[in-house]
Structures are given as C-alpha cells and as structure tokens.
Tab-separated table of C-alpha atoms in Angstrom:
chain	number	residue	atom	x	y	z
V	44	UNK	CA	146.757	138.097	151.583
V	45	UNK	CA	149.286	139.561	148.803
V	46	UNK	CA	148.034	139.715	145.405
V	47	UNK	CA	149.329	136.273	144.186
V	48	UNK	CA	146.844	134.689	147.003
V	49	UNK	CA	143.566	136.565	145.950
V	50	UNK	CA	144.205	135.096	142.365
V	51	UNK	CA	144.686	131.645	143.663
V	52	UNK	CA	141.602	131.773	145.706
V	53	UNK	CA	139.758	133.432	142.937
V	54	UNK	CA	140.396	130.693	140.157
V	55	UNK	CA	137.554	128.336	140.891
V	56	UNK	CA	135.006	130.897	140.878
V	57	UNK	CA	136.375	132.600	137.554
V	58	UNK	CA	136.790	129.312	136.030
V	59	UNK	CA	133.005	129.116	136.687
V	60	UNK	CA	131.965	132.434	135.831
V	61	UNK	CA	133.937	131.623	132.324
V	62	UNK	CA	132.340	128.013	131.985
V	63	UNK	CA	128.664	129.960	132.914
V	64	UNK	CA	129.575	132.445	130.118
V	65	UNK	CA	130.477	130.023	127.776
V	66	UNK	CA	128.950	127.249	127.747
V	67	UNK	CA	125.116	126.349	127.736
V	68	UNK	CA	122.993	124.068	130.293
V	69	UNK	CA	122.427	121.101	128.522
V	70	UNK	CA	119.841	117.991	129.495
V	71	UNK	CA	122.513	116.278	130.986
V	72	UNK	CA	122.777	119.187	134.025
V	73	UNK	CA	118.744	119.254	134.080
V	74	UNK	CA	119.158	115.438	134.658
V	75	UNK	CA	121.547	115.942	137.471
V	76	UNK	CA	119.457	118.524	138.938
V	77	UNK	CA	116.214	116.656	139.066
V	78	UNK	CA	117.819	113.007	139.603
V	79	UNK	CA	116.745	111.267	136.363
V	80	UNK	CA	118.426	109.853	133.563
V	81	UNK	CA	119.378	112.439	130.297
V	82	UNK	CA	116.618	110.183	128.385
V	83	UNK	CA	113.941	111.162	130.436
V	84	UNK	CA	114.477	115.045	129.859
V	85	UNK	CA	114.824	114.246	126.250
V	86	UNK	CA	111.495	112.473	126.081
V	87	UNK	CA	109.656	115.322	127.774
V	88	UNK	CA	111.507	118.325	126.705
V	89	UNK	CA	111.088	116.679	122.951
V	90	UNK	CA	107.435	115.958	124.268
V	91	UNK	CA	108.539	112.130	122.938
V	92	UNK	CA	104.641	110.007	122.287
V	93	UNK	CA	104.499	106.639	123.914
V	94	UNK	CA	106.258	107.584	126.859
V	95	UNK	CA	104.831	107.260	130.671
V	96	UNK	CA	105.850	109.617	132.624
V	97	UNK	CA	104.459	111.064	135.737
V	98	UNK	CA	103.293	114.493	135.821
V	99	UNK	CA	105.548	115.662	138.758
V	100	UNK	CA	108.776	114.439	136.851
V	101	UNK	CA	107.406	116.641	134.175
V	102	UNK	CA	107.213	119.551	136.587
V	103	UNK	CA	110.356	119.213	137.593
V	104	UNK	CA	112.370	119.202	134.705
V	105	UNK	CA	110.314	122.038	133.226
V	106	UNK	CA	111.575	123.818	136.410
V	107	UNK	CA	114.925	122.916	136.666
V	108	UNK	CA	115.010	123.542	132.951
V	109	UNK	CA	113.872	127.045	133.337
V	110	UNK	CA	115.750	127.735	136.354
V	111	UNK	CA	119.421	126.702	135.084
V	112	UNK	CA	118.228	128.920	131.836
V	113	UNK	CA	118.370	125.807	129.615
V	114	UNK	CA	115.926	126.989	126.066
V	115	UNK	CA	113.154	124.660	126.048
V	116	UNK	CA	111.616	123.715	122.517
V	117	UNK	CA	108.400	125.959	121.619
V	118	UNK	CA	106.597	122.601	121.156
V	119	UNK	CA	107.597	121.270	124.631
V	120	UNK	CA	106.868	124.328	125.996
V	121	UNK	CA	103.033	124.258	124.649
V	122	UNK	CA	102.349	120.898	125.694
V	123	UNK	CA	103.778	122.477	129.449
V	124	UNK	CA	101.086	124.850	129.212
V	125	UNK	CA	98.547	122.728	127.768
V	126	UNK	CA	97.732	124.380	125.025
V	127	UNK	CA	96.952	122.165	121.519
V	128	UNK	CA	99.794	123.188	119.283
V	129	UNK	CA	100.191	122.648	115.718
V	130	UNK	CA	102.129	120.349	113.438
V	131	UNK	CA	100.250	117.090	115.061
V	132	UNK	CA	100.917	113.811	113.358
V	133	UNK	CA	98.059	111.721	113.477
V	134	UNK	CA	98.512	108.118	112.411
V	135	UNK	CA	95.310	106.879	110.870
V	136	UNK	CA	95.199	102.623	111.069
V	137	UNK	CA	92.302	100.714	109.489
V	138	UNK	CA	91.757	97.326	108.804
V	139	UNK	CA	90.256	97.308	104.816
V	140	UNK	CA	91.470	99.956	102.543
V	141	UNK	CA	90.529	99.508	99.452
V	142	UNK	CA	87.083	97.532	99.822
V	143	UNK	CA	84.937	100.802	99.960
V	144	UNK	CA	85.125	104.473	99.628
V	145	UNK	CA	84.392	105.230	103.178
V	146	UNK	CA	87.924	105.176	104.779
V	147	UNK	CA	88.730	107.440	101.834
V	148	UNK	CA	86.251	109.887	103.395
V	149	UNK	CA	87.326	109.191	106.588
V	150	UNK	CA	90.702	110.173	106.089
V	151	UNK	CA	89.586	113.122	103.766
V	152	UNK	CA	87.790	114.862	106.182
V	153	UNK	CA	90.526	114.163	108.792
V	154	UNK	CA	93.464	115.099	106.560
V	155	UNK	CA	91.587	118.478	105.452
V	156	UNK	CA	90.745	119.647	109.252
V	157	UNK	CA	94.220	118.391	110.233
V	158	UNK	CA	96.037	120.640	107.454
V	159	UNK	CA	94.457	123.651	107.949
V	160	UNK	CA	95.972	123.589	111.943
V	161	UNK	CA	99.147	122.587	110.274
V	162	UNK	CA	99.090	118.572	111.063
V	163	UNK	CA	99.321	115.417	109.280
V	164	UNK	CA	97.641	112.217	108.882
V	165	UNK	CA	99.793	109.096	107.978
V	166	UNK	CA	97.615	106.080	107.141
V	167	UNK	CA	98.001	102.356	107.323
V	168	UNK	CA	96.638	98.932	106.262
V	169	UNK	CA	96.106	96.018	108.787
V	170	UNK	CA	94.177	93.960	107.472
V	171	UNK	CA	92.510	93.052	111.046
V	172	UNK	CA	96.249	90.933	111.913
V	173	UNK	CA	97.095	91.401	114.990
V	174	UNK	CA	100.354	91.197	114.794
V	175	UNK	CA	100.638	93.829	112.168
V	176	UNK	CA	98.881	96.082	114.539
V	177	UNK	CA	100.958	96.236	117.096
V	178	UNK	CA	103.695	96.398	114.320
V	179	UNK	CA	102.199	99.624	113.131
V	180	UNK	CA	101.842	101.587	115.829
V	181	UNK	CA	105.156	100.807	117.046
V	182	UNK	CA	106.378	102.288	113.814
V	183	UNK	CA	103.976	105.219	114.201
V	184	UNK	CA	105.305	106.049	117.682
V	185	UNK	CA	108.668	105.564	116.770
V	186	UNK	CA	108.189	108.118	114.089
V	187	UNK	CA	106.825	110.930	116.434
V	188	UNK	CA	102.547	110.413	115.908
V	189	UNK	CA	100.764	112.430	118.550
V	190	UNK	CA	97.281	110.255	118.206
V	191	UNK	CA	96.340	107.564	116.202
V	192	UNK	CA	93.094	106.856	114.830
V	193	UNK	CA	91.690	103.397	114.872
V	194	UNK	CA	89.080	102.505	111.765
V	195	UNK	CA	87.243	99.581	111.100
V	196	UNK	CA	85.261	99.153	107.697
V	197	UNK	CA	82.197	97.268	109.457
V	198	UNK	CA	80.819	98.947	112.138
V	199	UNK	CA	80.864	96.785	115.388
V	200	UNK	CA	82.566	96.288	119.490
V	201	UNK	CA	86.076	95.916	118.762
V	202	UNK	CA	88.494	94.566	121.804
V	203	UNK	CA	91.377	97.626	121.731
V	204	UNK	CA	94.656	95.924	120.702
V	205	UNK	CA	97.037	95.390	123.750
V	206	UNK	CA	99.750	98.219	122.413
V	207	UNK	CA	96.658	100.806	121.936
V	208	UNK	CA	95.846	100.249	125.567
V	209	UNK	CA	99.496	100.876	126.492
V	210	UNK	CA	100.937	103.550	124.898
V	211	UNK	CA	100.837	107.211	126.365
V	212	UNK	CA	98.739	109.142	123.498
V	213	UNK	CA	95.193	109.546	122.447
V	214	UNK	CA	93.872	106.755	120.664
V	215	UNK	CA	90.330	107.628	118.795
V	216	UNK	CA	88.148	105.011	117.392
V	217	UNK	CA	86.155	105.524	114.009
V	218	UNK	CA	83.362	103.421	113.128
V	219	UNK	CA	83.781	101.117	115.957
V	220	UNK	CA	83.729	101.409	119.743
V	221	UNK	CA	85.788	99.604	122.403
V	222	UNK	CA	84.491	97.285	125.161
V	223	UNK	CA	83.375	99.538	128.160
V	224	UNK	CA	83.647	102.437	125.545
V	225	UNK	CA	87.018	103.047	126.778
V	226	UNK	CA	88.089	105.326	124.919
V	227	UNK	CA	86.313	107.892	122.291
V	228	UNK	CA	84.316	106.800	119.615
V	229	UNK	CA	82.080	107.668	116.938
V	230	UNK	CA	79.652	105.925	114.698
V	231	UNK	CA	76.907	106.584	111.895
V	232	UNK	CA	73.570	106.736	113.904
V	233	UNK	CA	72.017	103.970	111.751
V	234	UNK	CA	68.945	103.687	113.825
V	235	UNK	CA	68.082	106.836	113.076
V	236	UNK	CA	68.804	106.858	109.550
V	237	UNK	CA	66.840	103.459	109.022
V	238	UNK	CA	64.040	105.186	110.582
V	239	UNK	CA	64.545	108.786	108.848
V	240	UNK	CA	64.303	106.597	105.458
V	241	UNK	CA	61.106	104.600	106.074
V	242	UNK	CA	59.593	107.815	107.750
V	243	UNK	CA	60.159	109.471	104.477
V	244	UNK	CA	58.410	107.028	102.434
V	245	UNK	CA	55.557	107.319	104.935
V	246	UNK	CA	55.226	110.765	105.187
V	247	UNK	CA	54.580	110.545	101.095
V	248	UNK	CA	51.605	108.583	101.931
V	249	UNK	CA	53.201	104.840	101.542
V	250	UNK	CA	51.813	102.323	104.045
V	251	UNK	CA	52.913	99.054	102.495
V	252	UNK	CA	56.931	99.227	102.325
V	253	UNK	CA	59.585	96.421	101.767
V	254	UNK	CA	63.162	96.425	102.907
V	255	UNK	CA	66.005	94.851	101.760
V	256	UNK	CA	68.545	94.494	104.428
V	257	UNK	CA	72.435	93.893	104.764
V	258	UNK	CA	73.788	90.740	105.918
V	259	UNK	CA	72.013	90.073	109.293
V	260	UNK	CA	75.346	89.380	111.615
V	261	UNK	CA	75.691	92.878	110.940
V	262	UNK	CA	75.455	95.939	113.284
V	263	UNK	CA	74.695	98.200	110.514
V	264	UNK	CA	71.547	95.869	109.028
V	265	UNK	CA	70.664	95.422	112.430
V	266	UNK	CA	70.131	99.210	113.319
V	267	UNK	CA	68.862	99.703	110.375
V	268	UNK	CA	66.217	97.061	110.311
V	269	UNK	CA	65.567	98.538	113.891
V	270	UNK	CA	65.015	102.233	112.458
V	271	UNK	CA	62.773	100.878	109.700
V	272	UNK	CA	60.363	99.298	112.423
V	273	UNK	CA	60.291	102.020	114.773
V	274	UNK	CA	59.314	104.636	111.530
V	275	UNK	CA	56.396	101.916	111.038
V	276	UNK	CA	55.513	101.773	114.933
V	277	UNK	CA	55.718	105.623	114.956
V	278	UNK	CA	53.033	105.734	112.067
V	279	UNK	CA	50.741	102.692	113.730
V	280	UNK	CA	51.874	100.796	110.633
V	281	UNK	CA	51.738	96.775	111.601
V	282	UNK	CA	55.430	95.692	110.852
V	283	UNK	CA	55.397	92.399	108.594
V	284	UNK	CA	58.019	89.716	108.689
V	285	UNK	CA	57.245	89.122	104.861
V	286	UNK	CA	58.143	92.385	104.139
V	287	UNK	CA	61.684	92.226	105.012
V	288	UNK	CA	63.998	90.370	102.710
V	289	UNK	CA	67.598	89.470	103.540
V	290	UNK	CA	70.411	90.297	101.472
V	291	UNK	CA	73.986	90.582	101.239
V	292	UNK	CA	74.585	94.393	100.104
V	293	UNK	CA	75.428	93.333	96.584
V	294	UNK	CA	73.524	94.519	93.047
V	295	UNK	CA	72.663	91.110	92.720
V	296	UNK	CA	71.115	90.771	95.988
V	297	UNK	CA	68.879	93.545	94.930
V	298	UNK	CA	67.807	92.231	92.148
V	299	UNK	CA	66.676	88.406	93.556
V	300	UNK	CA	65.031	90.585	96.410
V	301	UNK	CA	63.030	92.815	94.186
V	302	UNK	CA	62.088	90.221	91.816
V	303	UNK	CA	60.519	88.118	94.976
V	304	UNK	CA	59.364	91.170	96.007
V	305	UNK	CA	57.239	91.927	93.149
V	306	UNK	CA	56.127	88.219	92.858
V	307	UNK	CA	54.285	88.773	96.666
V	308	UNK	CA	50.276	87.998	96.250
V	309	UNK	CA	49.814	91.868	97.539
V	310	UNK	CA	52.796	94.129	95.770
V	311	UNK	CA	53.872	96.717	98.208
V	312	UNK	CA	54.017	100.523	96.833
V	313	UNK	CA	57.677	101.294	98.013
V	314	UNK	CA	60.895	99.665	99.012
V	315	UNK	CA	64.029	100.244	101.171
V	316	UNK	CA	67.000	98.999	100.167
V	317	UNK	CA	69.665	99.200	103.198
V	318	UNK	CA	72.344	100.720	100.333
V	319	UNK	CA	73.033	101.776	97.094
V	320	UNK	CA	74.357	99.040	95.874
V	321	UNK	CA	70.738	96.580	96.305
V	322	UNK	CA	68.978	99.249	95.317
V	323	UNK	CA	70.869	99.134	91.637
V	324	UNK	CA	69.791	95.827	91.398
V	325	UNK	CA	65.834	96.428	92.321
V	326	UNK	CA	66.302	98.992	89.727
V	327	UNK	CA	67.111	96.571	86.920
V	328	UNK	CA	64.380	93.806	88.173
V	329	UNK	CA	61.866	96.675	88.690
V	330	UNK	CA	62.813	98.281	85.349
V	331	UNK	CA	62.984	94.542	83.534
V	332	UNK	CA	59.366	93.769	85.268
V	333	UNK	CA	57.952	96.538	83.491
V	334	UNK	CA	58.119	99.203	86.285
V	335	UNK	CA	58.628	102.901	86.149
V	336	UNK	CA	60.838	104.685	89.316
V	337	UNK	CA	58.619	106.255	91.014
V	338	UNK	CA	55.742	106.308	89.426
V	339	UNK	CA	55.053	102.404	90.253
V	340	UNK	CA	57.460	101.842	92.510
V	341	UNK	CA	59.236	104.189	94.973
V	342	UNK	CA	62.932	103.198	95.623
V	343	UNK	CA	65.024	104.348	98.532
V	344	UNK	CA	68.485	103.453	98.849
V	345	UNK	CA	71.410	104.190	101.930
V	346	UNK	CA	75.155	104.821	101.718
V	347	UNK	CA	74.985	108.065	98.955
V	348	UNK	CA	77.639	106.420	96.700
V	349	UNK	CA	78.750	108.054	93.525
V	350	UNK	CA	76.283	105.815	91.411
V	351	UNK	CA	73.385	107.416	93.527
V	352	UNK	CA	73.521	110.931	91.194
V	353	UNK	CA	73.534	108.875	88.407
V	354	UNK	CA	71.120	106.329	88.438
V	355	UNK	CA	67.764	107.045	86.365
V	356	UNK	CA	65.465	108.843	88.129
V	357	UNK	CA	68.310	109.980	90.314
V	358	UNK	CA	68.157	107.682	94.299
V	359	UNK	CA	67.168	109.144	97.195
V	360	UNK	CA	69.223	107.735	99.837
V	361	UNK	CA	71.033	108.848	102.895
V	362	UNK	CA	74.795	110.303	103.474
V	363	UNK	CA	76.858	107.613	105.253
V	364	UNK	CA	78.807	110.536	107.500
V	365	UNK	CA	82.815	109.153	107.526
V	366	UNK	CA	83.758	112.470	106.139
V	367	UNK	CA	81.876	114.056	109.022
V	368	UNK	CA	83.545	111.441	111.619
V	369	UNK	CA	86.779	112.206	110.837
V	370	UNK	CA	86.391	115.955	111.004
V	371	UNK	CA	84.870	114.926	114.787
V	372	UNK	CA	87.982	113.236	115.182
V	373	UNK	CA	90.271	116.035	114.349
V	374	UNK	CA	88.056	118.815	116.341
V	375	UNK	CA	88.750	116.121	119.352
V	376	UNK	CA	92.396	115.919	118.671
V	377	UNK	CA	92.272	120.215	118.451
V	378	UNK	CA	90.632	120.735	121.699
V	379	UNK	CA	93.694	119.325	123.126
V	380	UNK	CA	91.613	117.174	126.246
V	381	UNK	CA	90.559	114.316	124.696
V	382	UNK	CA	89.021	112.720	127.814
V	383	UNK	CA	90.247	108.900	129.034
V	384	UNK	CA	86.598	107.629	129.110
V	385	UNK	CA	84.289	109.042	126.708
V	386	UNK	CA	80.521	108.710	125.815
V	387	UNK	CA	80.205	107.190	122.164
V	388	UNK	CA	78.825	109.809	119.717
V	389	UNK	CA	76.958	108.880	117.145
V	390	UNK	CA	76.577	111.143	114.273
V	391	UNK	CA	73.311	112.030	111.474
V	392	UNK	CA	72.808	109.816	108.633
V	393	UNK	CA	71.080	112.518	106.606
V	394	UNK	CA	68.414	111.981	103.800
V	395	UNK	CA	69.614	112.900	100.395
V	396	UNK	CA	65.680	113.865	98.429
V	397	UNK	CA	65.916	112.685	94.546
V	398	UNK	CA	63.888	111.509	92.092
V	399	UNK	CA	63.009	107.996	93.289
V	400	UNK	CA	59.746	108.851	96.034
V	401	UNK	CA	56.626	109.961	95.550
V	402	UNK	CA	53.218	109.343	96.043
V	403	UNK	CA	51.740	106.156	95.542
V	404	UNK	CA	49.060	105.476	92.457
V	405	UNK	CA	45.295	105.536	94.001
C-alpha cells in the first residue's frame, strides 16, 4: 500500500480522533447511547423536580454519561450519590395567610434552618381553592422547587390534592395530616398541652377549674378539651359538664364566658381559657367584676401570642410550636430520606409560667 493509500484509509479514524479532540459529548450522544430521548438526560442530569423516572434509566445515563466523559453538574452528581445538597428550594403553600401569626412562624423557622444550608423557601396563598392549588405547584415545579410544604391554619385530616399525590418530590404536611398519613406530618400535641395546662393549675392546689374552649367542630378544642379532662382524671378530680363553656376563640367570647362563669351558684378558683385571645376577655369581665389576677382568680391562657407578655399580671399560657414545626420540616428535608409513609409527629406545646397562677384563697 503506497503512501497515498495509508492516508486514504487513515481519514475516518483521524477525522474522529480530531472530532474526539474537539468537540465535547453532549446529552444528545448520552441519549443515543442509553436509547432515550435528549429530554430525559436533561431532566436527570439537571436533577429536573416533578419528573418520574425509573431508577435504572437514572443509572444508565449517569453511566453512559461518565463513560463517554460527558461533565455532569455537581448538583446532579449529589443527588447520584444521595447525598442532601444545598441550595434546596422549598415551596411553602398554605391556605390562610394573613388570619394569624402562626404561618409567619411556620415559615420563620423554616426559612432560618433552610438558609443556613444555603436553601430557600418561596411561599404561597390558596385560599383552600382547589384549583389554585394545583395552579401553584405547577408553577413551583416549573420553577425548579425540590419539596413543597403543605400548611393549613386549622389543624385537621386534609385529603392531599391530586397534583401533590403525583408529582415526583417530597411533599411535607404542617399542621395537618393526610388520610392514611400518607405522607409526613406534624402537628402541635394539643392533648398534651390541654392537659399540661389544667395539671398546672392543679398542681397549685386548684380543684374547681373552668375552661373555655374553641369552637367545638374543631380538632384543636377537641384535644384540648380532651387534655383538660385527663389532667382532672389524673388528679381523681370529678370532671363537670358545667364547668366547660363553649366559645369561639374571640375576646368577646371570653368575656360572655367569664361573666357566666362568675355568675355559677359555686365560683370556681381558676379558669382555662383554650387561647390568648378568650382569656383577654375573662380578663376584662374578671377585672370589671371586681377581681384581682391571681389573687381571686387564676387565669391560664394557650397560643403565647404577643399580647400574652403584656397583659397585667403577665398570662401564663402555652407556646403553640409552628416555629418548631417548620424547623422539623427543614431537618426532614436535610436528612435527604424523607420516607414515602411516615408516622405523624406531634410536637410539645410547652407551658409558658407568668404571673396569672397561684394558690387559691383558703
């Protein structure tokens, strides 16, 4: 062969060493190589949320990827290993906003665990519509989140939107839980914290106690109505029906309860109103009836609002924990398994010891 031949027969494989020289593997060869389409290895090399996608196509074009020397994304390449990385974008939906300060401290203590590992939290209004769900996390997804958080104001079962049950990232529930508990969820412990409240007032030597509770369709009145008879069965203290007063977690619910309270033909030494808010009112009807806080009347409230430090004598009361759930919801997000089926956690409502308990007169 002379040397015009070799060159000739040379060409293809110096055309390839030049076209392996120059230019890069890109997803389209990965694509050939593993038999998918270029979108797929964009959605897991760019470790795209929302996406389903079985773990062996993964595999593979992590493998073919390496192998034809193609640079893989230091993101993508953590999620490959299964390590939590940083920079996560949680999206944060709840259905009331404005009508309280808990979803504040919700999404403070989420936002300040999930900026110290270098994520963000993007939040959202729903207003319970359906349809703007769905709109929502759509938009979230789109925009890259890596969870999203699901918050409703009122504690209670909620049915998990169709899109949350279909899209491929962790979904977290705060103050609600799913049907089945379907997916992981954390709560106040009410039941507890009814019954830490009452137990307190017993344990200063009250016996005859009054409650003032939420609205009654309500989990949270329910549990804590629950609490406040189990601190009386602890103690061997007969629970009575005339004790308990309904209300409707407004100031002026306190007040109509208190002053019906006080006009009972045997005045009870103490009362528990199920939040701050009642227990402003029974201040002004106790305060109006000629009592003094806590020397004639011990006052315990729930919820630790602002008001609480500033009320006179100052309420006890007990810490409503949202900053504390959504500091359990990024340390779930940072562990980097959040499980498919999870047990609901329930988290300390803890007593808050003022100036509004203590002893009753002999």
């Amino acid at each position: 062969m002379d040397s015009i031949d070799k060159k000739r027969s040379n060409a293809p494989a110096n055309r390839r060493l030049k076209e392996g020289v120059e230019r890069r593997a890109t997803m389209t060869d990965i694509a050939r190589e593993v038999g998918c389409s270029q979108a797929t290895v964009s959605f897991v090399l760019n470790n795209a949320p929302g996406i389903r996608l079985s773990d062996e196509t993964r595999r593979r074009v992590f493998e073919t990827a390496r192998r034809i020397g193609y640079d893989v994304p230091s993101a993508a390449r953590t999620v490959e290993s299964g390590r939590p990385g940083r920079g996560q974008h949680i999206a944060f939906l709840v259905d009331q906003l404005s009508t309280s300060p808990e979803a504040v401290q919700a999404i403070e203590g989420l936002s300040q665990a999930a900026q110290a590992a270098g994520g963000l939290v993007f939040v959202a209004q729903s207003r319970g519509d359906e349809e703007t769900e769905r709109d929502l996390v759509e938009a979230f997804v789109r925009q890259g989140a890596t969870a999203i958080v699901y918050m409703t104001i009122f504690t209670r079962e909620v049915k998990l939107p169709k899109i949350l049950q279909d899209i491929d990232i962790p979904v977290l529930l705060l103050n609600c839980y799913a049907v089945g508990q379907a997916v992981p969820a954390v709560v106040p412990s009410e039941i507890a914290g009814g019954q830490r409240a009452t137990h307190h007032l017993i344990s200063k030597g009250h016996q005859r106690i009054a409650t003032i509770t939420g609205e009654v369709w309500m989990e949270a009145a329910q549990d804590r109505l629950k609490g406040y008879r189990r601190a009386l069965a602890t103690a061997d203290i007969p629970f009575d029906d005339d004790l308990v007063f309904a209300g409707d977690w407004s100031a002026s619910a306190g007040y109509e309860a208190t002053r019906k309270i006080l006009d009972l033909p045997e005045v009870p030494t103490a009362i528990f109103c199920q939040n701050d808010r009642m227990a402003i009112g029974c201040y002004e009807a106790l305060k109006e009836a000629g009592y003094q806080i806590p020397r004639d009347m011990s006052v315990v409230g729930y919820d630790d609002e602002e008001i609480a430090r500033h009320l006179h004598p100052q309420l006890t009361t007990s810490v409503l924990p949202h900053r504390a759930m959504g500091q359990w919801i990024a340390e779930q997000l940072a562990d980097g398994q959040v499980e498919a089926r999870y047990p609901l956690t329930k988290l300390e409502c803890p007593l808050v010891e003022r100036a509004s308990v203590e002893k009753p007169r002999s």
